[in-house]
Coordinates of C-alpha atoms and ligand atoms in Angstrom, one line a residue:
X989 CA -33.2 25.6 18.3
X990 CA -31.0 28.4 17.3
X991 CA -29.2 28.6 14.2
X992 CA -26.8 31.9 13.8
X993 CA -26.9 34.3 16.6
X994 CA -26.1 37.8 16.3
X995 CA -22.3 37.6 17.1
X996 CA -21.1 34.5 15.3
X997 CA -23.3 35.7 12.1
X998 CA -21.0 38.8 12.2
X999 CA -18.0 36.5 12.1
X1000 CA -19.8 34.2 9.9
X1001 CA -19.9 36.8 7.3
X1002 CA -16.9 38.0 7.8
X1003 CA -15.4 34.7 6.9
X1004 CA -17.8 34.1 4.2
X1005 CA -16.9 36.9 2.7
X1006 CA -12.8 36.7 3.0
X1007 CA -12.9 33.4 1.6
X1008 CA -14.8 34.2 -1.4
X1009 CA -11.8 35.7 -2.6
X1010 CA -9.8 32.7 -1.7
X1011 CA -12.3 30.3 -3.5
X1012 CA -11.8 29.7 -7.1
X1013 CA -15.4 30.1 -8.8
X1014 CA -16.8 27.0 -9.5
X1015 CA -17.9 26.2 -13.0
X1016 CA -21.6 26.3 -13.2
X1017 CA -23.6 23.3 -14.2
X1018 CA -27.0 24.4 -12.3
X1019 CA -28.8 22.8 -9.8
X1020 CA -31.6 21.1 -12.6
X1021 CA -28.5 19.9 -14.8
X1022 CA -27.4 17.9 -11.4
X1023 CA -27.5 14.3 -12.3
X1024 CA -30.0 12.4 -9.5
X1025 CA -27.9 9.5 -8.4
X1026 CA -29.6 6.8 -6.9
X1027 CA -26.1 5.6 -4.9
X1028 CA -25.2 8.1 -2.1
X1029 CA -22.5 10.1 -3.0
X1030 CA -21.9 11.6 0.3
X1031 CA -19.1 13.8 1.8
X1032 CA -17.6 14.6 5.4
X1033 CA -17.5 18.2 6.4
X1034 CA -17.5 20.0 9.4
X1035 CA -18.8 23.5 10.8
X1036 CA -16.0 25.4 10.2
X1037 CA -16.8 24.9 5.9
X1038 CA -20.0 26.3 6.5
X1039 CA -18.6 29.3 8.8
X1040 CA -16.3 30.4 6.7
X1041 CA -17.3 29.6 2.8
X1042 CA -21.4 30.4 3.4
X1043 CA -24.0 27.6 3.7
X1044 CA -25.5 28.0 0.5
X1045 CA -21.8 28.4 -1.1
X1046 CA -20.4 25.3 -0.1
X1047 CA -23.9 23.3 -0.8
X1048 CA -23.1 24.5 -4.4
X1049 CA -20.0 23.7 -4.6
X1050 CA -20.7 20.2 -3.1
X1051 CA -23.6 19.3 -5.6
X1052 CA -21.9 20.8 -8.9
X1053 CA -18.1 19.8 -8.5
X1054 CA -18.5 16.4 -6.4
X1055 CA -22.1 15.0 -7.8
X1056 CA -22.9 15.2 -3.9
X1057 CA -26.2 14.0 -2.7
X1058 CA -25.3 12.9 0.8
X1059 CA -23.9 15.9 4.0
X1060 CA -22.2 13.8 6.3
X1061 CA -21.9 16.8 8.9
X1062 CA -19.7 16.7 11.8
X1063 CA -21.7 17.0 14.6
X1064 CA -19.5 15.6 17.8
X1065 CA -16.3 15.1 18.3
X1066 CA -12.8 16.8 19.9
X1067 CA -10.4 15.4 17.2
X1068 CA -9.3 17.3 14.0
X1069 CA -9.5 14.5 11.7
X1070 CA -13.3 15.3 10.7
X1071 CA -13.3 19.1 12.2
X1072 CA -11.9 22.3 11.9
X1073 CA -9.8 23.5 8.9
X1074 CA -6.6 22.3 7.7
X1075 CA -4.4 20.7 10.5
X1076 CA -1.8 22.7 11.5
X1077 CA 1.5 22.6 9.6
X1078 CA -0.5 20.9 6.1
X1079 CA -0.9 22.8 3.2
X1080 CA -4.2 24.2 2.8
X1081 CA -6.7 23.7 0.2
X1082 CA -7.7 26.5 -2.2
X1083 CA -11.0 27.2 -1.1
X1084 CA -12.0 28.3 2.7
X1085 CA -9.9 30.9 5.1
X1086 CA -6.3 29.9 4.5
X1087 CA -5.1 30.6 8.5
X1088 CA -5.1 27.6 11.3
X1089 CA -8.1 27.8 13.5
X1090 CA -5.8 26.5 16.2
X1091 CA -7.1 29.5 18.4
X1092 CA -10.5 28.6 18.4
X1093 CA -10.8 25.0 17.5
X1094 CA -11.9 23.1 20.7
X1095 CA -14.5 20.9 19.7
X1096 CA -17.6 19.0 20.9
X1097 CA -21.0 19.3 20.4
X1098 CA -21.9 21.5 17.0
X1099 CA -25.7 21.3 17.3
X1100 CA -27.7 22.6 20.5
X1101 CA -27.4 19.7 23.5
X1102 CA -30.9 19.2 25.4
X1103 CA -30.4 18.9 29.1
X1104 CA -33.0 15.8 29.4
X1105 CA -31.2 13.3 27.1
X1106 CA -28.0 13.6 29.3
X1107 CA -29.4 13.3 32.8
X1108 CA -27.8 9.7 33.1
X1109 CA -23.8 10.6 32.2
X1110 CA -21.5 13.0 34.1
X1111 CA -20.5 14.4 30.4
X1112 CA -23.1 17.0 30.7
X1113 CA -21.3 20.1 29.0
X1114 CA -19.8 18.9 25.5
X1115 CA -21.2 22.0 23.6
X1116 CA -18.6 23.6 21.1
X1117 CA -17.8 26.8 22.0
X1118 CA -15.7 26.9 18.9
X1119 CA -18.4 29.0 16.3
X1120 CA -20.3 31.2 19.3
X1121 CA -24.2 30.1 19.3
X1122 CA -23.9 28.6 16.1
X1123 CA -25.8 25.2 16.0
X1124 CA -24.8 23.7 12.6
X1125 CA -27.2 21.4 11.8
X1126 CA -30.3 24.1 12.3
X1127 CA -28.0 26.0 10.0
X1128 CA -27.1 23.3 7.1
X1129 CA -30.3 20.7 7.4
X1130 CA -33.1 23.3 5.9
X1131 CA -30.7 24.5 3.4
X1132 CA -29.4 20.7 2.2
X1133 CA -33.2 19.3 2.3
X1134 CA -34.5 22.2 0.1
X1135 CA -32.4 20.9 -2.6
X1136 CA -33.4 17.3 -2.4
X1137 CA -30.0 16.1 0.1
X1138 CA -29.6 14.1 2.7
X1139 CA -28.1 14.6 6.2
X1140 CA -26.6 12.4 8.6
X1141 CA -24.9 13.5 11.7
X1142 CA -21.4 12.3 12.2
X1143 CA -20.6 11.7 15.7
X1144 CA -17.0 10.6 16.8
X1145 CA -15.7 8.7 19.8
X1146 CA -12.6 11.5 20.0
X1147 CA -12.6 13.1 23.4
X1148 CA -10.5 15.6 25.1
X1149 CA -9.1 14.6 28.8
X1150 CA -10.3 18.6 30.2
X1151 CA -14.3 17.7 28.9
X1152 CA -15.9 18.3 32.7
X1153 CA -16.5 14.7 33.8
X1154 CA -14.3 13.0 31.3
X1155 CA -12.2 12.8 34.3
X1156 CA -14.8 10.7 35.7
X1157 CA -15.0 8.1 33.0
X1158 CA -12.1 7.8 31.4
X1159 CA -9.9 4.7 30.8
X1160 CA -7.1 3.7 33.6
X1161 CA -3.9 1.9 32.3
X1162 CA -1.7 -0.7 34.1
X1163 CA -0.3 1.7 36.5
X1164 CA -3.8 3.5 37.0
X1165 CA -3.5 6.5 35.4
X1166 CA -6.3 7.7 33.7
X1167 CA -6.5 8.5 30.0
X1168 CA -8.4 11.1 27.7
X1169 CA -10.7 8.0 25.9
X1170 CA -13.4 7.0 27.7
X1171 CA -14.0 3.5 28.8
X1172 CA -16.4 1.9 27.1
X1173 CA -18.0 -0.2 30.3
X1174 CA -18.7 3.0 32.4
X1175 CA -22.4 3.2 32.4
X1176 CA -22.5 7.2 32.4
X1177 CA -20.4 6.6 28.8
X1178 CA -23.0 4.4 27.3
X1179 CA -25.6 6.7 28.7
X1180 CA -23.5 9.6 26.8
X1181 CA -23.5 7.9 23.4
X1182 CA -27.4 6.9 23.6
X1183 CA -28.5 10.1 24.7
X1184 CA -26.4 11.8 22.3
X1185 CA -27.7 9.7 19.6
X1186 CA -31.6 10.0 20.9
X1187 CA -31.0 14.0 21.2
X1188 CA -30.2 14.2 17.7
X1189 CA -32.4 12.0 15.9
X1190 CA -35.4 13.7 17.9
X1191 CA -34.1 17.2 18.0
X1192 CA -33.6 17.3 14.4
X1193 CA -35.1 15.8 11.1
X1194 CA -31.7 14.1 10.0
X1195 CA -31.6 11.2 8.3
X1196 CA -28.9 9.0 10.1
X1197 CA -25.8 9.1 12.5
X1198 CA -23.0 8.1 11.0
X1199 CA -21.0 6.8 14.3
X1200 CA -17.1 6.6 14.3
X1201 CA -14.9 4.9 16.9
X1202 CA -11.5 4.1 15.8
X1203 CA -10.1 2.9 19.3
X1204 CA -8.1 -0.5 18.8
X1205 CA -8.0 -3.0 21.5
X1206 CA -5.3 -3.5 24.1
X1207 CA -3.1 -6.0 21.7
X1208 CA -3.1 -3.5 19.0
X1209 CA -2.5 -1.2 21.0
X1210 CA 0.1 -3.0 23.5
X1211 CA 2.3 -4.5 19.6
X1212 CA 1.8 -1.1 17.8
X1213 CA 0.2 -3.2 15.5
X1214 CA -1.4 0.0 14.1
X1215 CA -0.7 2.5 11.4
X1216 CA 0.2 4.7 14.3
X1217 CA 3.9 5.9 14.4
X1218 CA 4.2 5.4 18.4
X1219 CA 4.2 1.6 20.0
X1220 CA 2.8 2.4 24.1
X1221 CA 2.7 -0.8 25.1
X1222 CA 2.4 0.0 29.0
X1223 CA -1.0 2.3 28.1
X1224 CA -3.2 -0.9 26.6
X1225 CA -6.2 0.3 28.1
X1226 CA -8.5 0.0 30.5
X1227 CA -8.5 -1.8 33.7
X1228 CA -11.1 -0.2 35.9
X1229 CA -13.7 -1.2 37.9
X1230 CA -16.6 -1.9 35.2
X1231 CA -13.4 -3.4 33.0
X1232 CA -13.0 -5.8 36.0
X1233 CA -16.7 -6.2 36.8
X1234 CA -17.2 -7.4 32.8
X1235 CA -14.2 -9.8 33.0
X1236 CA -15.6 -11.3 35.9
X1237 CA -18.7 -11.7 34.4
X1238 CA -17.2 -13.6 31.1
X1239 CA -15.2 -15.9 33.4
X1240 CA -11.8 -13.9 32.9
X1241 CA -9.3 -13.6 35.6
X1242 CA -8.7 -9.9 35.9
X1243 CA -4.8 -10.7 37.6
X1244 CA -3.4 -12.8 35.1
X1245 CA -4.6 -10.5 32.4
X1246 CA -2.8 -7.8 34.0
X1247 CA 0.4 -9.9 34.4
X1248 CA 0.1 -10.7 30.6
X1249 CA -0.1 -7.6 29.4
X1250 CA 2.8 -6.4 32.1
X1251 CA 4.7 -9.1 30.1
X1252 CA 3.6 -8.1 27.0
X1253 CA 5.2 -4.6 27.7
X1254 CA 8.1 -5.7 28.4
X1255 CA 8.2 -8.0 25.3
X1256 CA 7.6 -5.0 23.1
X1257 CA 10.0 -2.5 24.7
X1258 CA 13.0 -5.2 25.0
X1259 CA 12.2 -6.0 21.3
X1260 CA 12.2 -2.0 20.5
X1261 CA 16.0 -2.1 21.5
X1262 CA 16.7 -4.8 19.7
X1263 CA 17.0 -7.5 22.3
X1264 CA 16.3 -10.9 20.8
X1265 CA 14.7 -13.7 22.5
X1266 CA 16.5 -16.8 22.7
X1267 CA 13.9 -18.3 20.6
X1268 CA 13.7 -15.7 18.7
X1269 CA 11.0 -12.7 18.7
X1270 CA 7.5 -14.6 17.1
X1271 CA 8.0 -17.2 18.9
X1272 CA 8.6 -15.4 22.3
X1273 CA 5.4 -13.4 21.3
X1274 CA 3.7 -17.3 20.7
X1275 CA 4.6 -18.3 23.9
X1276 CA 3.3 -15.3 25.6
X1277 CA 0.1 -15.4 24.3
X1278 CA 0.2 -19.5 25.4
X1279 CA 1.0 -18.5 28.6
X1280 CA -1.4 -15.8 29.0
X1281 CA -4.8 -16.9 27.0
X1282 CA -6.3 -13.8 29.0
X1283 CA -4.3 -11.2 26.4
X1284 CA -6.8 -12.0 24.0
X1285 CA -9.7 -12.4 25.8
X1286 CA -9.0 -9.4 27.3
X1287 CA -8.4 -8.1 24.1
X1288 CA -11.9 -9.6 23.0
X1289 CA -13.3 -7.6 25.6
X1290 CA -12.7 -4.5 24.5
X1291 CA -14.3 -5.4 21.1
X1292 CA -17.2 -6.3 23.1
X1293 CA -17.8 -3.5 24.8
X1294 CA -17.2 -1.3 21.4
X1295 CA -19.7 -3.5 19.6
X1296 CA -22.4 -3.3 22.5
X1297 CA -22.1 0.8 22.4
X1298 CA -22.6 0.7 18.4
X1299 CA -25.4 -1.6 19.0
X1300 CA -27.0 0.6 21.6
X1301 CA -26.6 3.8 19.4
X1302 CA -27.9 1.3 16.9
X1303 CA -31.2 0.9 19.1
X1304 CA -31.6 4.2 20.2
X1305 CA -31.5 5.9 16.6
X1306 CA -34.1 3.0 15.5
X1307 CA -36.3 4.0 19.1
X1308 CA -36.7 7.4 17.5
X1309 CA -37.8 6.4 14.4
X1310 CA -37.6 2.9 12.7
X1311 CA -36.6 4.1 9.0
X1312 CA -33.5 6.8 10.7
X1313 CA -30.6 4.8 9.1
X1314 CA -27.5 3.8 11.2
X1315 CA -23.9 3.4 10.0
X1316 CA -20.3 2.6 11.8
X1317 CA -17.1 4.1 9.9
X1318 CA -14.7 1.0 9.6
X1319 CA -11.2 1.8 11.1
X1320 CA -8.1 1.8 8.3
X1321 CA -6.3 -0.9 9.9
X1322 CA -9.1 -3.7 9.2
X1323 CA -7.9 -3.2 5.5
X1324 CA -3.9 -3.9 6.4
X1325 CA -3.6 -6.2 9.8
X1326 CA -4.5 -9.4 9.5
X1327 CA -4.8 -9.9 13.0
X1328 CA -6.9 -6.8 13.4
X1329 CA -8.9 -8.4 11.0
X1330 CA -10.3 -11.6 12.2
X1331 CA -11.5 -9.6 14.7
X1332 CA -13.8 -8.1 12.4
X1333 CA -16.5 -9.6 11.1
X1334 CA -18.6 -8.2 8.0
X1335 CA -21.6 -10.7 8.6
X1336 CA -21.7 -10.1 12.0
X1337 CA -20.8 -5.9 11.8
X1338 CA -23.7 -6.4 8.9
X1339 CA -26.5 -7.2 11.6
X1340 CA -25.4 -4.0 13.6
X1341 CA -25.7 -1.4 10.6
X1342 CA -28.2 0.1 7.6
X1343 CA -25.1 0.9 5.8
X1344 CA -20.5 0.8 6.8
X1345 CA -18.5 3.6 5.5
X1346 CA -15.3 0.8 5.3
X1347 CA -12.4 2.8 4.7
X1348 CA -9.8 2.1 2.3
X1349 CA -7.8 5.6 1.9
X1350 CA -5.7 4.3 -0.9
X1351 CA -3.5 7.7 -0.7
X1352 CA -2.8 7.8 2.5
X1353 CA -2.8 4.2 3.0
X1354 CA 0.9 3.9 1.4
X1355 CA 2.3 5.8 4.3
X1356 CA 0.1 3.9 7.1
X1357 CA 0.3 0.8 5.5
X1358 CA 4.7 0.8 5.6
X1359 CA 4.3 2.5 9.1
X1360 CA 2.3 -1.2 10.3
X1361 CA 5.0 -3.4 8.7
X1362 CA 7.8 -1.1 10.2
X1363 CA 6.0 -1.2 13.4
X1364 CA 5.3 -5.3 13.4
X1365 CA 8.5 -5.9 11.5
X1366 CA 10.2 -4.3 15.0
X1367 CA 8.6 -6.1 17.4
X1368 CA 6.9 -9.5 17.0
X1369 CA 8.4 -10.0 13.0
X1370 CA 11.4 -8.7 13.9
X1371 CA 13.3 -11.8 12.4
X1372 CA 11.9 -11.6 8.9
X1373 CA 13.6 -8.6 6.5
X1374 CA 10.6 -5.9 6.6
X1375 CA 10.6 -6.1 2.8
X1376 CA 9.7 -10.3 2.9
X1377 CA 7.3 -9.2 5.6
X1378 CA 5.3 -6.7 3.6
X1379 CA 5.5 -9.2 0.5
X1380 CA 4.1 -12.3 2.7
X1381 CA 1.4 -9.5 3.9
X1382 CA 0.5 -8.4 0.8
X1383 CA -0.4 -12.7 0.0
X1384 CA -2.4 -12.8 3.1
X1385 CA -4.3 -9.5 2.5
X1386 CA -5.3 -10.4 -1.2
X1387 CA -3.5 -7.5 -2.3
X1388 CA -1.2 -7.5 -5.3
X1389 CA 1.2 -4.9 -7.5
X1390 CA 1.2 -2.6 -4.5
X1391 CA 4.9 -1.1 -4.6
X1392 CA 7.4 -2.2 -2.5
X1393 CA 8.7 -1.0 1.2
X1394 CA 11.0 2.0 0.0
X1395 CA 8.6 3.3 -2.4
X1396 CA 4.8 2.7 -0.4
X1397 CA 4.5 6.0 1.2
X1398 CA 5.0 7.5 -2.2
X1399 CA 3.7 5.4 -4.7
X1400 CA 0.4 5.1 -2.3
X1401 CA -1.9 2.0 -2.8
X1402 CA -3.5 1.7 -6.3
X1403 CA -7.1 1.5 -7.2
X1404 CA -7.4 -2.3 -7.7
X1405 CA -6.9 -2.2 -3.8
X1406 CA -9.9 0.1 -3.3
X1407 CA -11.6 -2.0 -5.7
X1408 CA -10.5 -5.4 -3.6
X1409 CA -11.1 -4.0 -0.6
X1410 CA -15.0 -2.8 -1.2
X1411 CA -15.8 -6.4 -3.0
X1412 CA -14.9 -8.2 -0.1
X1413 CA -16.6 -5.9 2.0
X1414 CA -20.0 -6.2 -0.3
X1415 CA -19.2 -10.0 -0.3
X1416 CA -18.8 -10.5 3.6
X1417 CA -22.4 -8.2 4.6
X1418 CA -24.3 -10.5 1.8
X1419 CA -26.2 -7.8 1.5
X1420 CA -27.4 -7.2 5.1
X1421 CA -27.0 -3.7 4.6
X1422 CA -25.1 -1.1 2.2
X1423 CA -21.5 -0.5 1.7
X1424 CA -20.2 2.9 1.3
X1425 CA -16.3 3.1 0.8
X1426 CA -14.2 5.9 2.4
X1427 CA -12.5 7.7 -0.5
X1428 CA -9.3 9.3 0.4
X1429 CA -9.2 13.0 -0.9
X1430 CA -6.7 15.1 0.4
X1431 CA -5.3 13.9 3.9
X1432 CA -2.8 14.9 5.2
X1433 CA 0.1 12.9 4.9
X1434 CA 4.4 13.8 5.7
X1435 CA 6.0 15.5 2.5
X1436 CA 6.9 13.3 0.3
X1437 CA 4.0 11.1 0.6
X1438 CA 1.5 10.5 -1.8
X1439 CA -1.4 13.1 -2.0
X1440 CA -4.7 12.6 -4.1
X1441 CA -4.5 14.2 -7.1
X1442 CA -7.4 14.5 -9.2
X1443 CA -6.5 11.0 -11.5
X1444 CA -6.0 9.7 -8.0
X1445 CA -9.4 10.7 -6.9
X1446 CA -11.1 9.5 -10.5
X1447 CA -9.6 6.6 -10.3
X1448 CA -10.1 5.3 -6.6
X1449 CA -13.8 7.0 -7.0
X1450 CA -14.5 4.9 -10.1
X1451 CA -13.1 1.8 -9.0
X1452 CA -15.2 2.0 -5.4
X1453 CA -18.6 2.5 -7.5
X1454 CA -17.5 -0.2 -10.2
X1455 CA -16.4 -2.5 -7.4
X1456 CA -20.4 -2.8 -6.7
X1457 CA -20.3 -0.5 -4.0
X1458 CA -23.7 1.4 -2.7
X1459 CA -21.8 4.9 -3.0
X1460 CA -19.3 6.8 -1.5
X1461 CA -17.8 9.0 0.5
X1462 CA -15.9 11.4 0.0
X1463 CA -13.2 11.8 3.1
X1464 CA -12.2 13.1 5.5
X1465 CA -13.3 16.1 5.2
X1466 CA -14.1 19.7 2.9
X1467 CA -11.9 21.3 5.1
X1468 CA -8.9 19.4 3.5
X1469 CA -9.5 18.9 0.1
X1470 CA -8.6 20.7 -3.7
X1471 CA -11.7 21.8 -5.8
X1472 CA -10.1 20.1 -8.6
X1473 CA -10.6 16.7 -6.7
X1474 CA -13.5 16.8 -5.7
X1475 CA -14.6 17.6 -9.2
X1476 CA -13.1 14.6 -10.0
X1477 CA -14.6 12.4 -7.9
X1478 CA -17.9 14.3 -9.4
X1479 CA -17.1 13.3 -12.8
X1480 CA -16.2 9.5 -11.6
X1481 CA -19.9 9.6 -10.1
X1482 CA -21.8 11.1 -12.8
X1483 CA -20.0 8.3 -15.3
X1484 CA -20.8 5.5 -13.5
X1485 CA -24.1 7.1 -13.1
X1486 CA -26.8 6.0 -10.9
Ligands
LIG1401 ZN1 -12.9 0.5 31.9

């Protein structure tokens, strides 16, 4: 195991040192005054924090400002949403190097990968080139345990379509083309995640993985029925070989699923342009889905194969050691699309998990939440004014004195829907195993929408805990987020106390 080699220490104290100018000194409460919480009060960060702040810097700052007890460290992934610094083009915080790491930031593996847990899987070379021989959690874990915190590794299902062997692996959509996600029914992937998985939980004395894999299926995917701003409806993935060999073996009839989603397409693009049905758009959406019972089951497919790899991660962690804890992030759109979330079980995600990170970004989640009714009030609710729409959503979601259409993205969702939303998680696991909300601090949003301040971050921080909840954490990553926030969400913790 290596932790900083010769060159990237050079550049790590370079950094360490340039940003100390560009941190604002935190006030000093002292490690023994640091309240002991008994609920995890946990954080996202990546390797680039610990790069450029100093390890020991940012621990401080993380157990005196934010009450943290809990290092959810990015370990895998190639997406920017839990690495790197601030994404290109955002503001950036007022701690860390203030440049974009766009010319080094790659991505992949942050810790050392051993050969012999990836012998079965073509995705052999996923280390990070992005920090030299710099193998994070070497670096962070000795330094977090000596003062009493935990670690998990974070490990995301974000991959990048030039990954040698991705290639190999990855997705194919209606017209065969091959994507940069990988599908989940290739053996050599569910040898990846396992091995992955096994490799840290033996390599390293963590506590956890923290697993995240925010892929929606193909009728998400195929209505735009995300908070995403782009509807593909022709790239609902995947229909390869081990996609067909799986339908086949639930009894699902891999041509008339492709003939459904082929009309699907079309559906969605006509309705884009504004070409009514005869019958009108939802019920030319019904009538689709009567005619072609495989969308959904193809649809229910892709679920399956996503719940068998968090259940296989699940079993490997628990191979290694029974008492390792596992935990699944739970995707943004389960909080605002219905249909997203009947597929979604708590009782039955419950039996899979030690603990879910649900996520209910109340910021941020003004801006997504009006991008899903613009994006299902063009397509399939195309008939109902988008305002009606969001009202009769807000009934069917259990949310209430969220602001209207015009105002979402800036107003963002309140507290009372962080609250709702972490009771009915806690309700629907009856207590199978622990619920740890997502608490929006800092993403990144367009201009005029709303950004956490540190009232924001109190408040949605307090109502999480008060809600019941087993802890937090605080999201989506250091990288992002003002000191003054996270303080806040410090001071929300030490109040409601352990
Ligand atoms: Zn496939």
């Amino acid at each position: 195991m290596k932790t900083i080699g010769t060159s990237s220490r050079r550049i790590f104290l370079k950094r360490a040192t340039l940003a100390a100018a560009a941190t604002a000194a935190a006030p000093h409460v002292g490690f023994a005054a640091v309240q002991a919480n008994k609920k995890t009060i946990g954080i996202q960060l990546g390797a680039v924090s610990f790069v450029d702040e100093g390890t020991e810097k940012v621990l401080d700052i993380l157990q005196e400002r934010g009450a943290v007890n809990t290092i959810f460290l990015t370990t895998f992934t190639y997406g920017r949403g839990l690495a790197g610094r601030q994404i290109p083009g955002q503001p950036f915080p007022d701690h860390g190097v203030r440049e974009s790491d766009e010319k080094f930031f790659r991505g992949g593996n942050y810790a050392t990968p051993h050969p012999e847990f990836y012998k079965n899987t073509v995705l052999k070379s996923t280390r990070a080139p992005d920090h030299g021989d710099l193998d994070i959690v070497a670096e962070v874990l000795p330094k977090a345990k000596k003062r009493g915190m935990k670690l998990f590794c974070s490990i995301e299902d974000v991959f990048r379509g030039d990954v040698p062997g991705v290639k190999d692996v990855a997705e194919v959509d209606l017209q065969g083309r091959r994507a940069g996600t990988l599908c989940l029914f290739h053996p050599d992937v569910r040898a990846f995640w396992t091995g992955l998985a096994t490799d840290l939980c033996k390599s390293y004395d963590i506590d956890g993985i923290l697993f995240f894999n925010e892929r929606n299926g193909p009728l998400l995917n195929a209505l735009g029925a995300s908070h995403s701003q782009s509807i593909a409806s022709s790239r609902v993935t995947c229909f390869c070989e081990h996609h067909q060999k799986a339908a086949q073996a639930s009894g699902i009839r891999f041509e008339r699923a492709s003939e459904g989603y082929t009309r699907l397409d079309r559906f969605v693009q006509a309705s884009l342009k504004g070409q009514r049905p005869t019958d009108g758009y939802f019920v030319e959406f019904w009538r689709i889905l009567n005619d072609h019972p495989e969308i959904m089951m193809w649809d229910r497919l892709f679920d399956v194969g996503k719940h068998q790899v968090l259940a296989e991660v699940k079993g490997a962690v628990k191979g290694v050691r029974k008492d390792l804890q596992v935990g699944f992030h739970i995707e943004h759109v389960n909080s605002f699309n219905p249909i997203f979330r009947a597929t979604r079980s708590y009782a039955e995600l419950a039996e899979k998990a030690d603990f879910l990170k649900v996520v209910v970004y109340n910021n941020c989640g003004g801006e997504r939440y009006a991008n899903f009714i613009n994006n299902v009030g063009s397509t399939v609710f195309r008939d109902v004014p988008k305002e009606e729409l969001l009202r009769f959503n807000n009934h069917l979601l259990n949310y209430e004195k969220e602001a209207g259409l015009n105002e979402l993205a800036t107003a963002g969702l309140s507290p009372d829907y962080v609250a709702r939303e972490t009771k009915r998680s806690i309700e629907g696991v009856q207590g199978k195993c622990r619920i740890l909300p997502g608490i929006d601090i800092g993403i990144p949003v367009r201009r005029n929408s709303r950004k956490a301040s540190p009232e924001d971050t109190y408040a949605a921080t307090k109502a999480g805990l008060e809600a019941g909840a087993d802890g937090v954490i605080l999201s989506r990553k250091y990288s992002e987020m003002e000191l003054a926030n996270l303080s806040a969400a410090g001071k929300a913790a030490r109040e409601v106390g352990p």
